[in-house]
């Protein structure tokens, strides 16, 4: 067998993209709740006030908050060994800076994790999946403020203590490397400039003001917050396995022109490995720092005390998302393509999804083998991978999503090859195991699930759940421990 007997097969969601109940049981607003929907052509918009009569996809999500028992039962039927979700920070500390946590929020996750355990499903919990409490953004400027580090550590400790016997696997921040690019200013580090805060009309999220110096400092504060959480977590339960989480986009040089090669190498370092190096090795990569200086970033925010914390708070596992690869070229006229968080240059050998993301199973193998060589001493986990597509329901209530099965089959097969070649992979949680709100576009129309949810972009739908063909396929994959992918 390629995969170990205790391989963690499962699925992943995030609180803000599924739970809904956005103000229920004392929950405060989170940054995700201020985002309106977009689509493949139109970016999502942001407004610092909730506008009446507008549709906010996260406010009801897929109503997971009320239907999680039904959903976990379906996950158990597929044979899940692991379920990744996040705790919505604003359910626990509604404004982020209260003295005491919100008991109703804590109780909800108690019940959720108990429900997983009932079926022998191991929860894998992200502490912050693009879910900074909105009040932290407004009052403190998100992670640009060092005070937010303390607020995060307090929140992390509260969760670690409360769930220490229910949750073993943790992730400190989802896709922390979002903070390396302008798009991550809002979702990643929770930064909104005053000018954008004061707008009363929604603006495209992509047009929000980005100040790289502030964003890099905020990212540094997230590193320190993550390292402090790792230190505290291990004190609370030394069995905890706490991971970083990187959005890994694989970058190929478009040609063998040495300049394309160098550009791809730099991109791979600055986007993918810069954050992993800090969180896994506990030090900043010197080449990465030199690049930042070249870009005009003043690095004096990194103190000697911070460096000690980063070294002491190294993560126990490396987790990542993988959806696609991109090319890089020094030729400014090379054809461009969209992508997850970032687009790039089109690869003539690859097909694309309806959302323009290139489909590249071999890129997953490339990624696993690269990470295994770069960080040889820690386990790896793929915590997001999947195919966003439009699904049609037949008259007799069936969803024939062969395209999703094909995508997953090819990716799992590539992952198997990487394991056979030595990658120490301990688990795989497919993204959006149940349909949910798209992060990038805010759509329901872009579906990832094995389970269909009757919810639509105009706010219609009764939230009922239906099994897609991929549901039965993934059940077989899990029951044969990845041996039968047909
Ligand atoms: C990852 C995020 O980058 O991509 C998820 O961690 C997100 O939150 C996923 O949903 C897929 O992206 P999208 O835009 O299709 O939802």
XYZ file of C-alpha atoms in Angstrom, residues 59-483:
425
model
C -24.388 35.551 6.450
C -26.276 32.314 5.979
C -23.519 30.316 4.265
C -24.837 26.799 3.809
C -26.361 26.914 7.284
C -23.742 24.490 8.599
C -24.216 26.064 12.039
C -27.627 24.403 12.286
C -27.060 21.388 10.050
C -23.620 20.153 11.093
C -24.977 16.918 12.577
C -26.559 15.943 9.268
C -23.374 16.930 7.401
C -20.965 15.086 9.667
C -23.127 12.000 9.361
C -22.699 12.229 5.592
C -18.922 12.703 5.993
C -18.879 9.604 8.194
C -20.806 7.699 5.543
C -18.011 8.554 3.075
C -15.571 7.127 5.618
C -13.813 10.375 6.580
C -10.966 9.900 9.026
C -10.429 13.639 9.339
C -12.463 16.808 8.990
C -10.852 20.213 8.667
C -12.797 23.269 9.699
C -12.001 26.566 11.370
C -13.170 28.205 14.547
C -14.694 31.552 13.768
C -12.687 33.837 16.085
C -15.625 36.262 16.417
C -17.806 33.492 17.909
C -15.310 33.171 20.765
C -14.314 36.822 21.188
C -17.023 38.782 19.327
C -15.011 42.026 19.300
C -11.655 40.348 19.649
C -10.704 42.127 22.869
C -13.230 41.062 25.526
C -11.960 39.885 28.895
C -14.029 36.702 28.838
C -14.863 34.438 25.902
C -18.406 33.921 24.662
C -19.612 30.674 26.228
C -22.233 30.005 23.533
C -19.542 30.126 20.852
C -17.288 27.761 22.773
C -20.189 25.378 23.365
C -20.984 25.227 19.647
C -17.497 23.945 18.805
C -17.615 21.513 21.748
C -20.670 19.988 20.211
C -19.188 20.034 16.681
C -15.981 18.262 17.739
C -17.959 15.760 19.847
C -20.037 14.962 16.809
C -16.868 14.279 14.777
C -15.425 12.097 17.539
C -18.680 10.137 17.720
C -17.841 8.802 14.242
C -14.110 8.470 14.876
C -13.378 11.524 12.730
C -10.276 13.473 13.771
C -10.898 17.240 13.716
C -8.192 19.409 12.130
C -8.819 22.959 13.266
C -7.681 26.244 11.749
C -7.657 29.078 14.262
C -7.930 31.831 11.687
C -9.204 31.145 8.180
C -9.489 34.716 6.850
C -11.706 35.396 9.886
C -10.272 38.273 11.893
C -12.994 39.899 14.030
C -14.060 43.082 12.282
C -13.619 45.146 15.463
C -9.927 44.167 15.513
C -9.573 45.543 12.006
C -11.445 48.733 12.848
C -9.978 49.446 16.260
C -6.461 48.033 16.018
C -5.734 47.977 12.282
C -5.696 44.183 12.086
C -2.326 42.519 12.496
C -0.504 45.763 11.788
C -0.846 46.358 15.500
C 1.283 44.416 17.948
C -1.680 44.415 20.343
C -3.409 42.044 17.944
C -0.664 39.492 18.599
C -1.742 39.388 22.261
C -5.419 39.180 21.326
C -4.713 36.277 18.985
C -2.601 34.425 21.560
C -5.328 34.831 24.149
C -7.874 33.446 21.677
C -5.571 30.554 20.720
C -4.959 29.655 24.372
C -8.683 29.742 25.083
C -9.317 27.254 22.266
C -6.345 25.045 23.130
C -7.456 24.791 26.761
C -11.101 24.197 25.988
C -10.568 21.572 23.274
C -7.332 19.989 24.458
C -8.918 16.541 24.735
C -10.976 16.820 21.560
C -8.586 18.296 18.996
C -5.023 17.196 18.354
C -4.287 18.741 14.926
C -4.222 22.536 14.626
C -3.329 25.155 12.017
C -2.497 28.651 13.249
C -3.353 30.698 10.120
C -4.861 29.654 6.825
C -2.658 30.501 3.823
C -0.480 32.868 5.793
C 1.423 33.696 2.617
C -1.607 35.639 1.342
C 0.014 38.480 3.312
C 2.935 38.530 0.851
C 0.693 39.937 -1.899
C -1.627 42.928 -2.165
C -4.724 40.701 -2.230
C -3.908 39.510 1.279
C -4.120 42.971 2.858
C -7.738 42.410 3.808
C -8.386 38.678 4.142
C -4.914 37.778 5.300
C -3.740 40.452 7.721
C -6.986 42.391 8.211
C -5.743 45.798 7.172
C -8.087 48.530 5.930
C -6.844 52.085 5.466
C -8.961 54.942 6.905
C -9.954 56.179 3.479
C -11.498 52.780 2.672
C -13.051 52.513 6.129
C -14.920 55.742 5.591
C -16.445 54.876 2.224
C -20.188 54.406 2.312
C -20.474 52.774 -1.100
C -18.975 49.341 -1.781
C -15.669 49.263 -3.625
C -13.965 46.424 -5.441
C -11.854 44.539 -2.931
C -9.064 44.574 -5.503
C -9.120 48.407 -5.453
C -8.616 48.765 -1.697
C -5.511 50.673 -0.692
C -2.432 48.540 -0.163
C 0.663 49.820 1.630
C 3.316 47.103 1.274
C 5.390 48.300 4.255
C 2.395 47.953 6.573
C 1.344 44.645 5.070
C 4.802 43.062 5.529
C 4.917 44.301 9.114
C 1.458 42.846 9.733
C 2.592 39.551 8.242
C 5.563 39.565 10.589
C 3.176 40.061 13.514
C 1.225 37.025 12.315
C 4.461 35.002 12.330
C 5.118 36.067 15.911
C 1.499 35.360 16.896
C 1.696 31.918 15.297
C 4.993 31.089 17.014
C 3.670 32.211 20.397
C 0.544 30.096 19.863
C 2.715 27.054 19.061
C 4.714 27.594 22.260
C 1.562 27.977 24.374
C -0.188 25.077 22.656
C 2.616 22.669 23.460
C 2.485 23.746 27.109
C -1.243 22.975 27.228
C -0.959 19.595 25.504
C 2.412 18.263 24.428
C 0.657 15.877 21.999
C -0.714 18.725 19.893
C 0.457 18.745 16.289
C 0.373 22.349 15.132
C 0.980 23.278 11.529
C 1.588 26.186 9.227
C -0.614 26.442 6.148
C 0.680 27.750 2.849
C -1.219 28.469 -0.347
C 1.178 26.673 -2.653
C 1.093 27.817 -6.243
C 3.645 25.967 -8.327
C 5.550 28.274 -10.676
C 7.257 26.969 -13.801
C 9.539 29.031 -16.038
C 7.697 29.457 -19.345
C 10.894 28.709 -21.261
C 14.415 27.541 -20.452
C 15.666 31.102 -20.917
C 17.828 31.462 -17.764
C 15.990 34.698 -17.021
C 12.661 32.850 -16.908
C 14.294 30.235 -14.655
C 15.533 32.906 -12.273
C 12.171 34.665 -12.248
C 10.420 31.374 -11.375
C 12.958 30.642 -8.639
C 12.384 34.059 -7.078
C 8.614 33.733 -7.290
C 8.707 30.295 -5.685
C 10.766 31.687 -2.823
C 8.831 34.896 -2.250
C 5.328 33.467 -2.617
C 5.634 29.874 -1.446
C 8.703 29.393 0.704
C 9.286 32.724 2.419
C 6.577 32.020 5.021
C 7.248 28.282 5.260
C 10.884 28.990 6.069
C 9.939 31.271 8.956
C 7.378 28.874 10.394
C 9.210 25.583 9.845
C 12.834 26.669 10.312
C 12.168 29.538 12.725
C 14.285 31.975 10.729
C 13.827 34.426 7.907
C 15.328 33.300 4.630
C 18.254 35.691 3.912
C 17.577 35.749 0.173
C 13.966 36.645 0.882
C 14.963 39.455 3.225
C 17.400 40.849 0.653
C 14.599 40.880 -1.908
C 12.332 42.794 0.478
C 15.040 45.378 1.109
C 15.448 45.758 -2.639
C 11.722 46.422 -2.853
C 12.150 49.227 -0.322
C 10.778 47.496 2.776
C 12.327 48.751 6.002
C 12.883 45.615 8.088
C 13.567 47.325 11.398
C 10.272 45.926 12.706
C 11.952 42.517 13.218
C 13.321 42.690 16.769
C 15.819 40.407 18.520
C 13.068 39.290 20.889
C 10.850 38.363 17.915
C 13.641 36.288 16.421
C 13.882 34.252 19.629
C 10.122 33.659 19.597
C 10.169 32.554 15.960
C 12.905 30.043 16.768
C 11.101 28.695 19.813
C 7.717 28.428 18.070
C 8.475 26.255 15.064
C 5.530 24.271 13.705
C 5.204 20.464 13.887
C 3.813 19.894 10.413
C 3.646 21.607 7.049
C 0.175 21.823 5.545
C -0.766 23.440 2.271
C -3.441 24.048 -0.330
C -2.836 23.089 -3.914
C -5.176 23.800 -6.805
C -3.057 24.767 -9.790
C 0.237 25.874 -11.254
C 1.225 28.955 -13.215
C 4.091 29.924 -15.494
C 6.440 32.863 -15.169
C 8.056 34.713 -18.027
C 10.163 37.807 -18.448
C 8.304 38.410 -21.693
C 5.757 41.090 -20.786
C 3.520 40.056 -23.693
C 3.196 36.419 -22.645
C -0.465 35.385 -22.385
C -1.859 35.738 -18.852
C -4.158 33.431 -16.925
C -6.235 33.709 -13.723
C -5.630 31.742 -10.566
C -6.192 31.191 -6.866
C -4.996 34.357 -5.051
C -2.678 34.994 -8.011
C -2.707 34.430 -11.719
C 0.340 34.049 -13.918
C 1.390 33.186 -17.439
C -0.514 30.550 -19.418
C 1.000 27.098 -19.726
C 0.382 25.714 -23.251
C 0.348 22.131 -21.925
C -2.485 22.584 -19.436
C -6.274 22.854 -19.565
C -8.194 25.303 -17.377
C -11.311 25.133 -15.212
C -14.331 27.340 -15.922
C -12.824 29.845 -13.485
C -9.593 29.926 -15.490
C -7.436 27.942 -13.046
C -4.914 25.652 -14.732
C -5.322 21.945 -13.985
C -1.984 20.331 -13.177
C -1.835 17.070 -11.191
C 1.878 16.681 -11.862
C 2.343 20.068 -10.199
C 1.066 18.505 -6.988
C 3.714 15.789 -7.237
C 6.346 18.441 -7.974
C 5.191 20.392 -4.924
C 5.169 17.423 -2.538
C 8.646 16.355 -3.590
C 9.971 19.906 -3.336
C 8.564 20.489 0.130
C 9.739 17.067 1.323
C 13.281 17.979 0.270
C 13.151 21.507 1.643
C 11.788 20.519 5.055
C 12.923 16.906 5.451
C 12.035 16.485 9.104
C 8.331 17.177 9.382
C 5.152 15.515 8.134
C 3.174 17.040 5.283
C -0.527 17.323 4.798
C -2.572 18.511 1.824
C -5.421 20.356 3.515
C -7.058 21.792 0.394
C -7.327 20.507 -3.155
C -10.406 20.314 -5.327
C -12.286 21.321 -8.425
C -14.651 24.291 -8.480
C -17.278 23.683 -11.164
C -20.910 24.242 -12.078
C -23.076 21.246 -11.197
C -26.411 20.408 -12.785
C -29.099 18.468 -10.971
C -30.990 15.986 -13.164
C -34.758 15.630 -13.023
C -34.396 12.577 -10.820
C -32.145 14.427 -8.383
C -28.731 13.121 -9.469
C -25.504 15.093 -9.915
C -23.128 13.501 -12.390
C -19.857 15.286 -11.606
C -17.440 13.103 -13.559
C -15.227 16.183 -14.211
C -14.646 16.477 -10.440
C -13.890 12.765 -10.130
C -11.394 13.080 -13.010
C -9.641 16.035 -11.377
C -9.418 14.350 -7.972
C -8.418 10.978 -9.409
C -5.480 12.524 -11.267
C -4.376 14.549 -8.249
C -4.603 11.627 -5.820
C -2.727 9.477 -8.291
C 0.069 12.091 -8.525
C 0.081 12.337 -4.736
C 0.456 8.559 -4.522
C 3.486 8.685 -6.794
C 5.033 11.376 -4.605
C 4.458 9.227 -1.501
C 6.075 6.243 -3.227
C 9.017 8.505 -4.008
C 9.421 9.472 -0.377
C 7.112 12.390 0.495
C 6.075 11.978 4.185
C 2.399 12.745 3.607
C 0.038 12.009 6.506
C -3.285 13.217 5.169
C -5.455 14.705 2.461
C -8.574 16.806 3.034
C -10.366 17.716 -0.160
C -11.572 21.331 -0.244
C -15.239 22.128 0.079
C -16.265 18.518 0.745
C -19.733 20.010 0.913
C -20.638 22.942 -1.392
C -19.947 26.307 0.225
C -19.340 29.992 -0.503
C -16.381 30.636 -2.797
C -13.711 32.749 -1.183
C -12.536 34.364 -4.415
C -15.878 35.234 -5.974
C -18.415 34.806 -3.166
C -20.446 32.508 -5.398
C -22.386 29.362 -4.557
C -22.357 28.612 -8.260
C -18.703 27.516 -8.008
C -19.098 24.170 -6.300
C -16.454 21.854 -4.875
C -18.499 19.378 -2.866
C -19.152 15.664 -2.817
C -22.430 16.874 -1.322
C -24.619 19.326 -3.206
C -26.330 22.124 -1.277
C -29.470 23.741 -2.620
C -28.399 27.354 -2.195
C -27.912 29.894 -4.988
C -26.399 33.268 -5.739
C -29.739 35.067 -5.730
C -30.326 33.881 -2.157
C -32.772 31.175 -3.184
C -32.649 27.499 -2.212
C -33.799 25.402 0.719
C -30.338 24.249 1.879
C -31.184 20.582 1.322
C -28.229 18.243 0.795
C -27.788 15.727 -2.069
C -25.062 13.191 -2.766
C -23.172 13.683 -6.020
C -21.548 10.833 -7.997
C -18.222 11.922 -6.487
C -19.633 11.089 -3.026
C -19.754 7.382 -3.874
C -16.409 7.570 -5.686
C -14.580 9.180 -2.733
C -16.127 6.634 -0.352
C -14.516 3.882 -2.415
C -11.182 5.707 -2.504
C -11.165 5.961 1.282
C -12.333 2.395 1.880
C -9.457 1.072 -0.272
C -6.987 3.521 1.311
C -6.395 5.158 -2.068
C -5.714 1.904 -3.927
